[in-house]
XYZ file of C-alpha atoms in Angstrom:
305
model
C -34.618 -26.320 -3.890
C -35.977 -25.331 -0.056
C -39.731 -25.346 0.348
C -40.102 -25.189 3.936
C -41.403 -21.383 4.627
C -38.962 -21.676 7.601
C -35.539 -22.828 5.898
C -36.519 -20.273 2.944
C -37.038 -17.144 4.868
C -33.570 -18.470 6.455
C -32.049 -18.456 3.168
C -33.663 -14.893 1.911
C -32.534 -13.101 5.691
C -29.187 -14.852 4.725
C -28.734 -13.262 1.771
C -30.240 -9.971 2.575
C -27.205 -9.976 5.257
C -24.656 -10.493 2.577
C -25.634 -8.199 0.477
C -25.395 -5.568 3.010
C -21.653 -5.705 3.498
C -19.360 -3.120 1.733
C -16.789 -5.160 0.106
C -13.967 -1.967 -0.129
C -14.370 -2.366 3.831
C -13.991 -6.002 3.735
C -11.209 -5.385 1.877
C -9.727 -2.501 4.006
C -6.936 -4.578 5.856
C -5.936 -6.136 2.529
C -5.451 -2.592 1.058
C -3.566 -1.397 3.500
C -1.253 -3.899 4.062
C -0.240 -4.124 0.098
C -0.107 -0.409 0.457
C -2.705 0.261 -2.068
C -5.452 2.943 -1.741
C -8.074 2.377 0.589
C -10.742 3.809 -1.022
C -11.813 6.109 1.742
C -12.859 2.602 3.679
C -11.969 1.450 7.136
C -11.735 -1.997 8.301
C -14.966 -3.454 10.380
C -14.614 -3.590 13.897
C -14.128 -6.214 16.319
C -11.356 -9.611 14.856
C -11.206 -7.450 12.076
C -9.497 -4.652 13.252
C -6.727 -6.990 15.142
C -4.470 -9.423 14.742
C -6.779 -11.878 12.947
C -8.046 -9.523 10.791
C -9.008 -10.578 6.986
C -10.278 -14.049 8.124
C -13.850 -12.467 7.353
C -13.859 -11.828 4.061
C -13.012 -15.117 3.510
C -15.581 -16.363 5.093
C -18.022 -14.273 3.238
C -16.889 -14.900 0.146
C -17.379 -18.704 0.326
C -20.586 -17.265 1.943
C -21.244 -15.572 -1.531
C -20.874 -18.913 -3.514
C -23.174 -21.394 -1.496
C -25.958 -18.419 -1.560
C -25.081 -18.196 -5.281
C -25.451 -21.624 -6.719
C -28.323 -22.720 -4.442
C -31.235 -22.940 -6.627
C -33.356 -20.954 -4.283
C -31.259 -17.610 -5.221
C -33.490 -15.030 -7.252
C -32.087 -13.263 -10.530
C -31.934 -10.296 -8.760
C -30.033 -11.872 -5.608
C -27.737 -13.982 -8.033
C -26.620 -10.792 -9.845
C -25.823 -9.002 -6.620
C -23.804 -11.832 -4.570
C -21.186 -12.560 -8.385
C -20.785 -8.495 -8.198
C -19.648 -9.019 -4.450
C -17.738 -11.948 -5.313
C -16.030 -10.039 -8.415
C -15.022 -7.292 -6.661
C -13.771 -9.115 -3.890
C -11.218 -11.235 -6.193
C -10.599 -7.874 -8.497
C -9.673 -6.143 -4.852
C -7.748 -9.049 -3.957
C -5.318 -9.240 -7.037
C -4.695 -5.698 -7.050
C -3.167 -5.995 -3.540
C -1.588 -9.234 -4.849
C 0.222 -7.299 -8.120
C 1.265 -4.646 -5.462
C 3.223 -6.835 -3.758
C 4.424 -8.766 -6.447
C 5.423 -12.169 -3.986
C 1.621 -14.006 -3.726
C 0.957 -12.928 -0.232
C -2.355 -11.521 0.603
C -3.057 -10.536 4.348
C -5.733 -8.377 6.227
C -4.462 -8.588 9.610
C -3.611 -5.113 11.546
C -0.045 -4.880 10.563
C 2.605 -4.173 13.584
C 5.010 -3.307 11.717
C 5.143 -2.201 8.210
C 8.625 -2.496 7.031
C 7.685 -6.801 7.774
C 3.833 -7.486 6.676
C 4.940 -10.911 7.483
C 6.200 -10.776 10.728
C 3.173 -12.454 11.949
C 4.026 -15.714 10.178
C 7.832 -15.028 11.610
C 6.655 -14.733 15.108
C 4.592 -17.551 14.628
C 7.920 -19.896 12.937
C 9.936 -18.279 16.336
C 6.928 -19.848 18.482
C 5.946 -16.143 19.466
C 2.309 -16.605 20.206
C 1.011 -13.028 22.263
C -2.089 -12.518 20.484
C -2.268 -8.883 20.913
C 1.363 -7.933 20.912
C 2.660 -10.700 18.219
C 0.848 -13.339 16.380
C -2.854 -14.300 16.634
C -2.929 -17.860 14.598
C -1.966 -16.185 10.949
C -2.336 -19.699 9.497
C -5.956 -20.316 10.356
C -6.694 -16.563 9.362
C -4.438 -17.687 5.970
C -6.834 -20.780 5.534
C -10.531 -18.667 5.787
C -8.979 -16.957 2.819
C -7.844 -20.050 1.085
C -11.350 -21.594 1.315
C -12.967 -18.231 0.163
C -10.412 -17.907 -3.219
C -11.580 -22.373 -3.471
C -15.250 -21.724 -3.436
C -15.027 -19.275 -5.669
C -12.398 -21.022 -8.139
C -14.922 -24.573 -7.882
C -17.968 -22.336 -8.937
C -19.329 -24.938 -11.781
C -20.751 -23.002 -14.434
C -21.897 -26.090 -16.491
C -23.700 -27.496 -13.584
C -25.257 -24.484 -12.484
C -26.935 -23.712 -15.924
C -28.189 -27.382 -16.223
C -29.724 -27.168 -12.419
C -30.840 -23.688 -11.614
C -30.346 -21.827 -14.683
C -32.051 -18.379 -13.520
C -29.861 -15.253 -13.888
C -26.350 -17.365 -14.557
C -24.106 -15.714 -16.384
C -22.317 -17.720 -17.976
C -19.236 -15.104 -18.656
C -19.118 -13.783 -15.443
C -19.230 -16.836 -13.540
C -16.413 -18.470 -15.412
C -14.424 -15.332 -15.207
C -14.842 -15.409 -11.291
C -13.445 -18.723 -11.440
C -10.514 -18.095 -13.199
C -9.491 -14.812 -11.741
C -9.901 -17.132 -8.021
C -8.167 -20.147 -9.492
C -5.042 -17.858 -10.398
C -5.077 -15.692 -6.917
C -5.128 -18.785 -5.325
C -2.243 -20.241 -6.834
C 0.076 -17.211 -6.240
C -1.221 -17.804 -2.783
C -0.102 -21.198 -2.464
C 3.339 -20.504 -4.592
C 3.930 -18.027 -1.881
C 2.756 -20.716 1.207
C 5.420 -23.423 -0.440
C 8.186 -21.026 -0.428
C 7.439 -20.735 3.636
C 7.353 -24.135 4.100
C 10.054 -25.078 1.945
C 11.985 -23.265 4.223
C 11.249 -24.684 7.433
C 13.966 -26.534 9.455
C 12.494 -30.159 11.427
C 12.196 -27.189 14.583
C 10.585 -24.532 12.461
C 8.181 -26.982 11.235
C 7.131 -28.215 14.640
C 6.693 -25.662 16.424
C 3.971 -24.073 13.170
C 2.395 -26.777 13.680
C 1.911 -26.736 17.466
C -0.012 -23.351 16.768
C -3.371 -23.752 15.779
C -3.618 -23.144 11.905
C -7.108 -24.084 10.904
C -6.993 -27.169 7.908
C -4.119 -25.240 5.673
C -3.755 -28.768 4.604
C -7.491 -29.352 3.211
C -6.888 -26.051 1.377
C -3.686 -26.525 0.065
C -5.052 -30.477 -1.339
C -8.474 -28.311 -2.940
C -5.565 -26.236 -4.591
C -3.473 -28.628 -5.933
C -6.903 -30.612 -7.432
C -7.143 -26.721 -9.330
C -3.379 -26.701 -9.947
C -1.738 -29.973 -10.618
C 1.264 -28.298 -9.215
C 3.550 -30.486 -7.349
C 4.717 -27.471 -4.820
C 1.064 -26.962 -4.099
C 0.113 -30.734 -3.228
C 3.982 -30.148 -0.875
C 2.826 -27.324 0.916
C -0.351 -28.967 1.730
C 1.893 -31.976 2.996
C 3.542 -29.459 5.230
C 0.217 -29.055 7.181
C -0.380 -32.827 7.600
C 0.393 -33.078 11.527
C 1.548 -37.001 11.237
C 3.204 -37.359 14.536
C -0.341 -36.412 15.681
C -2.472 -38.184 13.366
C -0.292 -41.601 14.141
C -0.533 -41.251 18.527
C -4.547 -40.874 17.799
C -4.431 -43.577 15.610
C -2.579 -45.719 18.152
C -4.412 -45.598 21.136
C -7.371 -47.790 22.240
C -11.053 -46.417 21.537
C -11.594 -45.489 24.732
C -8.267 -44.569 26.406
C -9.499 -40.736 25.787
C -6.379 -39.781 23.490
C -8.364 -36.614 22.306
C -8.443 -35.388 26.280
C -7.349 -31.554 26.445
C -7.364 -31.548 22.396
C -9.215 -28.074 21.221
C -12.188 -29.258 18.699
C -11.737 -26.163 16.650
C -8.203 -26.807 15.798
C -8.474 -30.708 15.583
C -10.909 -31.579 13.557
C -9.988 -29.503 10.594
C -6.397 -31.230 10.675
C -7.788 -34.679 10.046
C -10.543 -33.215 7.263
C -6.857 -32.384 5.931
C -5.870 -36.279 6.404
C -8.985 -37.063 4.313
C -8.471 -34.836 2.179
C -4.877 -36.609 1.240
C -6.635 -39.685 1.072
C -9.303 -38.070 -1.771
C -5.845 -36.902 -3.966
C -3.217 -39.285 -3.255
C -5.039 -42.885 -2.768
C -3.039 -43.098 0.468
C -4.880 -45.231 2.337
C -3.189 -44.414 5.928
C -5.187 -40.940 5.956
C -8.123 -42.468 5.231
C -7.528 -44.469 8.314
C -6.753 -41.600 10.075
C -9.912 -40.215 9.549
C -11.819 -42.664 9.978
C -10.292 -43.822 13.048
C -11.108 -40.212 14.105
C -14.172 -40.130 13.240
C -14.914 -43.409 15.269
C -13.132 -41.738 19.149
C -15.056 -38.400 18.764
C -18.538 -39.876 18.201
C -18.352 -42.262 20.494
C -16.553 -41.091 22.984
C -15.449 -37.530 22.842
C -19.270 -36.542 21.885
C -22.723 -36.078 23.986
C -24.798 -39.057 24.263
C -28.143 -38.436 22.525
C -30.197 -38.660 26.015
C -27.770 -35.912 27.448
C -29.004 -33.445 24.435
C -32.685 -34.451 25.337
C -32.268 -32.780 28.772
């Protein structure tokens, strides 16, 4: 439990911020994609009103879950946060049921006759972020992470560590609902990844996709479905892992690799080791850590300048 007044204040301000969001506005893009009633809501502006829209909902859901799980969370705040997460999940399920493919997406849809067009464009290497595609798998990763956070809510742990305001039945319902939505979305993902040719596979992995391997391994841990394990592995960029691993310390093999693109891929490699026990994937992650820390980070004395 946070005791320091500075951190307590920061936490309380975070809860105030999270509870100020309107769930119908966060769901607006998803409902528009699915063709269901938008409840007279409009998208939030900025990125949510562009081809990268929808990823905010994933981040938001994770933040709500983390705040709910905090020992600092009051009974009143717990109730408010869980209500937000539940409303989002019920809304996402409505969208999933309407489409009946498992697909969920909240970005602006350029062509209503093909709501998966961004993913088609990425597979063809068309990535104009204004007219074609803006890293849709990166966006999908954030949606998955929000679902995984909710699905992994451990009611027994919550009751034993900080029981104030924990509604056992509601938490269990939210976790099961999130698991079901994540599983259906992973089924859809497997449907796409299993159809990739070698050329398409290489093209997709050359475009930022966040930690799709990482989150799908988490979904596999929830569902145990072999297809989810295979979908996760489809995002393991083994050629990249091998090339960086073979590079010697100090050779700067990470030069010109975008950090926000590359780090999640190695988090996924580490997760594969956790799931399968394959030593190579631990070695990839450990070697990457050493290269980043020792050769691609500012030394502490520079940070003090």
